[in-house]
PDB file of C-alpha atoms in Angstrom:
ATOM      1  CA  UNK A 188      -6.581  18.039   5.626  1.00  0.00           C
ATOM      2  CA  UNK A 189      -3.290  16.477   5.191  1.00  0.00           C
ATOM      3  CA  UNK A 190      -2.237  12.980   3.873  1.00  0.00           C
ATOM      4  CA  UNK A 191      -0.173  12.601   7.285  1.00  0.00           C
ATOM      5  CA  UNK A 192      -3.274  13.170   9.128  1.00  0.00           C
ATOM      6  CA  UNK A 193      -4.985  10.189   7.049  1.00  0.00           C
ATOM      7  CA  UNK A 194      -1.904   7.795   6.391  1.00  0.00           C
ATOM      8  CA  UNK A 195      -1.412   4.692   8.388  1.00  0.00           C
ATOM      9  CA  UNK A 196       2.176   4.844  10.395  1.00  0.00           C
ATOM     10  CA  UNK A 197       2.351   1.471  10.902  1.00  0.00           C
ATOM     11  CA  UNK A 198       3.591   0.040   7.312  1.00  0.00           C
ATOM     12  CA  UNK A 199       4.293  -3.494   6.410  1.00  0.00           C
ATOM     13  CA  UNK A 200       7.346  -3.876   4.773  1.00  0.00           C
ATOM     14  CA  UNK A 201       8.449  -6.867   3.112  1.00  0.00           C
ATOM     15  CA  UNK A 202      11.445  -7.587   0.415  1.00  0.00           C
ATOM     16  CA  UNK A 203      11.283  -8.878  -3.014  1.00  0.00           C
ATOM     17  CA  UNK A 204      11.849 -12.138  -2.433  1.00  0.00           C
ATOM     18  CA  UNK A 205       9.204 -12.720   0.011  1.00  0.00           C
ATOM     19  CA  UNK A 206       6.314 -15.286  -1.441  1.00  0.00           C
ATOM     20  CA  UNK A 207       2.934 -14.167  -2.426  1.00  0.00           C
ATOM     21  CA  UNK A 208       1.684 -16.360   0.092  1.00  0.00           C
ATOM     22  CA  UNK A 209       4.173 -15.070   2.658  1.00  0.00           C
ATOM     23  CA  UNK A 210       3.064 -12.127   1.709  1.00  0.00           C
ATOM     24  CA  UNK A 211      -0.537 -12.556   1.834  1.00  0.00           C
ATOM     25  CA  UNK A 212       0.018 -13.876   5.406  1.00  0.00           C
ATOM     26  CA  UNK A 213       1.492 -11.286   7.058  1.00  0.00           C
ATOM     27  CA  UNK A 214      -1.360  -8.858   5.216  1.00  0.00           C
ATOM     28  CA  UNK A 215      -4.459 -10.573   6.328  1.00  0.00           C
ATOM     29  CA  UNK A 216      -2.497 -10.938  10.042  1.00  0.00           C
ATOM     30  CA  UNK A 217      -2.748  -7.137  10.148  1.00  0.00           C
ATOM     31  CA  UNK A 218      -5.872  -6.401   7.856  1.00  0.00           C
ATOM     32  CA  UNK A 219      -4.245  -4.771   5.573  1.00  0.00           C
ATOM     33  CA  UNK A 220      -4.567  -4.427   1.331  1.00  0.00           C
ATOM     34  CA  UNK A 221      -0.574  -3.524   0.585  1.00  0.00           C
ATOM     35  CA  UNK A 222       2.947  -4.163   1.580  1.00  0.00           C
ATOM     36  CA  UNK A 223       6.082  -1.603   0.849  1.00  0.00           C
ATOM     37  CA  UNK A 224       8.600  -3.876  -0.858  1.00  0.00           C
ATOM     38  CA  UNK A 225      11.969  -2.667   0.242  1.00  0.00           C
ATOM     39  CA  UNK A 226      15.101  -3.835  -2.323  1.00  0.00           C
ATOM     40  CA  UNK A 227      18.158  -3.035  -0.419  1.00  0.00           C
ATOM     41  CA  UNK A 228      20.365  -3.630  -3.671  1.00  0.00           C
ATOM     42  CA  UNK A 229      18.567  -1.592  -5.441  1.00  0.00           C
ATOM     43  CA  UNK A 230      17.246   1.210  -3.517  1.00  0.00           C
ATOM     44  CA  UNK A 231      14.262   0.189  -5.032  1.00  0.00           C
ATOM     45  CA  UNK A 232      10.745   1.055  -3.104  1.00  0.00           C
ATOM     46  CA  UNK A 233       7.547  -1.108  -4.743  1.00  0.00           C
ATOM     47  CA  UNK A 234       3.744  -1.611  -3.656  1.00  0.00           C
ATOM     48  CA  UNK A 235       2.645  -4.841  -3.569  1.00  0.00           C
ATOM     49  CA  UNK A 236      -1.151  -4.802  -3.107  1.00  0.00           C
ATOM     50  CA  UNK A 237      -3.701  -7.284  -2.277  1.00  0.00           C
ATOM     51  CA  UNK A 238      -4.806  -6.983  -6.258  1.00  0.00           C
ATOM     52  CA  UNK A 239      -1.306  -8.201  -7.195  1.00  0.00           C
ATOM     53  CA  UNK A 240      -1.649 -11.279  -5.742  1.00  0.00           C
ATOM     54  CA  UNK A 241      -5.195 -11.724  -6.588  1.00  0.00           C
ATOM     55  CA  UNK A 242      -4.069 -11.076 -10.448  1.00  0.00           C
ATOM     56  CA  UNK A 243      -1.862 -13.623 -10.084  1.00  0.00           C
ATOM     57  CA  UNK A 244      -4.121 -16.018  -8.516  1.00  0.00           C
ATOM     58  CA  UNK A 245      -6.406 -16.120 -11.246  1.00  0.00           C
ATOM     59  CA  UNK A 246      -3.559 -16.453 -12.988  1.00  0.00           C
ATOM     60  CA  UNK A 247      -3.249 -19.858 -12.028  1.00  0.00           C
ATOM     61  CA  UNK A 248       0.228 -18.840 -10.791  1.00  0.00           C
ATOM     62  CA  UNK A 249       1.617 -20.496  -7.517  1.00  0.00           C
ATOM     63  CA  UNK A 250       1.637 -18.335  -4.603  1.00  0.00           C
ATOM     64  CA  UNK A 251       4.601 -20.721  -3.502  1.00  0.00           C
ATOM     65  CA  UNK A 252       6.984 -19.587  -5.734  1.00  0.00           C
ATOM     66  CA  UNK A 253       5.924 -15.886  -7.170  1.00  0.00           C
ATOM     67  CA  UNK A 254       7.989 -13.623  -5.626  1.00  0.00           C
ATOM     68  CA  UNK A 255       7.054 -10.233  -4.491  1.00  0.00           C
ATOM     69  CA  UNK A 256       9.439  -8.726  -6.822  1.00  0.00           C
ATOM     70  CA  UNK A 257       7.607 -10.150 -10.041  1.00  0.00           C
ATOM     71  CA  UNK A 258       4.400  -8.478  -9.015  1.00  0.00           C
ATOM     72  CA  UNK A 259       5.009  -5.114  -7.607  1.00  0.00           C
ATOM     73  CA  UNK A 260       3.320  -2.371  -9.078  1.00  0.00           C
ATOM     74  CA  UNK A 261       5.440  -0.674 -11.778  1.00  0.00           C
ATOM     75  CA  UNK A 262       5.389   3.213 -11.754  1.00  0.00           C
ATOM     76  CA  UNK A 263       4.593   3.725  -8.324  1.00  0.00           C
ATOM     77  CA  UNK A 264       3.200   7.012  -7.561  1.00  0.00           C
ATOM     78  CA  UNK A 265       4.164   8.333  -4.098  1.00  0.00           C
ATOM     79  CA  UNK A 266       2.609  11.196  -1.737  1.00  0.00           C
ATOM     80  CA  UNK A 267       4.975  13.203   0.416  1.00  0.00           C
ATOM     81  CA  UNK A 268       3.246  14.009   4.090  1.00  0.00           C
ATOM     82  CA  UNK A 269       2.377  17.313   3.173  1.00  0.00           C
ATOM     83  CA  UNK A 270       0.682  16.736   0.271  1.00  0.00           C
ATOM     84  CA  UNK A 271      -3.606  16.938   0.569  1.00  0.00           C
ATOM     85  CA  UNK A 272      -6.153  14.552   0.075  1.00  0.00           C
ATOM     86  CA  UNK A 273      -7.304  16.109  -2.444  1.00  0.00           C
ATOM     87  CA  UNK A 274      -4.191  15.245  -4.252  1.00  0.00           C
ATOM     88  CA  UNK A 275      -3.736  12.011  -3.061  1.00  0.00           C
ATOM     89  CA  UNK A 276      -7.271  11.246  -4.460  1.00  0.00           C
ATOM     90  CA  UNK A 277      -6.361  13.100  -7.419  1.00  0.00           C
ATOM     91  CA  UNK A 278      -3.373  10.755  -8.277  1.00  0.00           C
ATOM     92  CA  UNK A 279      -5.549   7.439  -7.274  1.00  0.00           C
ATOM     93  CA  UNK A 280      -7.987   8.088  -9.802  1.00  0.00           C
ATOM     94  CA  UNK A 281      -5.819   9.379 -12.165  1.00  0.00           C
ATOM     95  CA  UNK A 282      -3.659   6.016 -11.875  1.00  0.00           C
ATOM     96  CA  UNK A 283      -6.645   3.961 -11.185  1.00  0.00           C
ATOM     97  CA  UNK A 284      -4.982   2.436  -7.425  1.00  0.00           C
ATOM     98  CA  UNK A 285      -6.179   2.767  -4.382  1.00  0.00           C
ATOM     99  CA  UNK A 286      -2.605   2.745  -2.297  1.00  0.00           C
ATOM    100  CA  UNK A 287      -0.076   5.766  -2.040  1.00  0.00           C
ATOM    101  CA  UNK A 288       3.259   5.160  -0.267  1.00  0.00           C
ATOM    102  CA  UNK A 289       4.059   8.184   1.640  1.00  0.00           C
ATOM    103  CA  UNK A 290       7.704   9.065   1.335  1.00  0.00           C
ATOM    104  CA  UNK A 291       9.459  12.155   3.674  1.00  0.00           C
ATOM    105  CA  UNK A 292      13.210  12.394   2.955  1.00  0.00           C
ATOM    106  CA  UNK A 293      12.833   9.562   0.218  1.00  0.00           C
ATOM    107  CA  UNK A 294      12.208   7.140   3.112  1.00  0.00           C
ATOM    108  CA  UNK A 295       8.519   5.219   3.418  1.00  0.00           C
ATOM    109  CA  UNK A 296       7.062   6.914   6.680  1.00  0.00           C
ATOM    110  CA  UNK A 297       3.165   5.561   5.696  1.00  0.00           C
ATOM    111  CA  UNK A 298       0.857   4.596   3.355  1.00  0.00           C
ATOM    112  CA  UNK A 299      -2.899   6.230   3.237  1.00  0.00           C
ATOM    113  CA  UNK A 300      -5.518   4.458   1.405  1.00  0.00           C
ATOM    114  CA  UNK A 301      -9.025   5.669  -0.027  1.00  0.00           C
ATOM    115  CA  UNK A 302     -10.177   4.227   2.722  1.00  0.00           C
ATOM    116  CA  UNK A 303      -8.406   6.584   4.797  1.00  0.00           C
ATOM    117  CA  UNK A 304      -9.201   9.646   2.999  1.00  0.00           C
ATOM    118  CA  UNK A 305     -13.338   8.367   3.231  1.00  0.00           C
ATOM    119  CA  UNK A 306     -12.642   7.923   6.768  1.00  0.00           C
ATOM    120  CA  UNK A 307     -11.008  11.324   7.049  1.00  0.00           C
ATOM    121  CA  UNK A 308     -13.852  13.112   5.018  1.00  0.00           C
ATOM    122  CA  UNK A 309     -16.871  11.321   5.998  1.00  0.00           C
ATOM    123  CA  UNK A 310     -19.131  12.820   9.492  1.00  0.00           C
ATOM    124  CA  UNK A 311     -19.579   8.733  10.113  1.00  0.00           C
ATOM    125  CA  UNK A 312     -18.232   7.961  13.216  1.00  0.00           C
ATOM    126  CA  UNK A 313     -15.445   4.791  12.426  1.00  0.00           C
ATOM    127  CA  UNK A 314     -16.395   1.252  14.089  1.00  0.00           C
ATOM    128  CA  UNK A 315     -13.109   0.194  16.185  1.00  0.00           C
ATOM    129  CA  UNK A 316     -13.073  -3.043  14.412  1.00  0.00           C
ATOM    130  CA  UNK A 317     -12.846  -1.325  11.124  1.00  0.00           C
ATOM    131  CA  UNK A 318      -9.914   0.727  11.450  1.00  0.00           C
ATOM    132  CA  UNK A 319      -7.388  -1.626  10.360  1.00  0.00           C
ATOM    133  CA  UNK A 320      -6.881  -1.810   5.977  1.00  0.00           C
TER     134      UNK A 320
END
């Protein structure tokens, strides 16, 4: 199986200024654990994941005023559509995350999640209110 039979089409994206609360907002309004960050004067393409903002929670940072920008993922690691799961896991654990932006054409078309894959290679029929993360 592919990762664009597992990744989720529907991506949040979100630009480095945006909050970590604004951020946090519009990822619990769609269930979701990451946001692409999209820098337009940069060309720049981060991962901002619901661990980023909980890092900088305990922190004892202000959600107010972080920006997205300060707390995307450095090094991000990206999965073309084509690539398998098994790869996709492959690169997870070997960079210890748990979110691959998939890039076709070096534009973000989805992001799949271990969740995904475990959904993709487990018999366990999914609940309809768990599909969403």
């Amino acid at each position: 199986m592919l990762v664009k039979d597992a990744m989720s089409t529907v991506v949040l994206t979100i630009g480095p200024a945006h909050t970590l609360r604004q951020a946090a907002r519009l990822m619990a309004a769609r269930r979701i654990g990451s946001a692409v960050v999209l820098d337009n004067d940069t060309c720049g393409i981060g991962i901002l994941t619901e661990r980023d903002i909980l890092n900088s929670l305990g922190a004892g940072e202000n959600p107010d005023r972080e920006t997205a920008q300060s707390h995307t993922t450095p090094d991000v690691v990206f999965a073309t559509p084509d690539w398998t799961l098994d790869d996709a896991a492959e690169a997870m654990v070997r960079g210890g995350f748990r979110h691959l932006i998939v890039l076709d054409d070096h534009e973000p078309v989805g992001v799949v999640s271990v969740r995904d894959i475990i959904r993709c290679w487990s018999a366990v029929p999914v609940r309809a209110d768990a599909i969403p993360a």
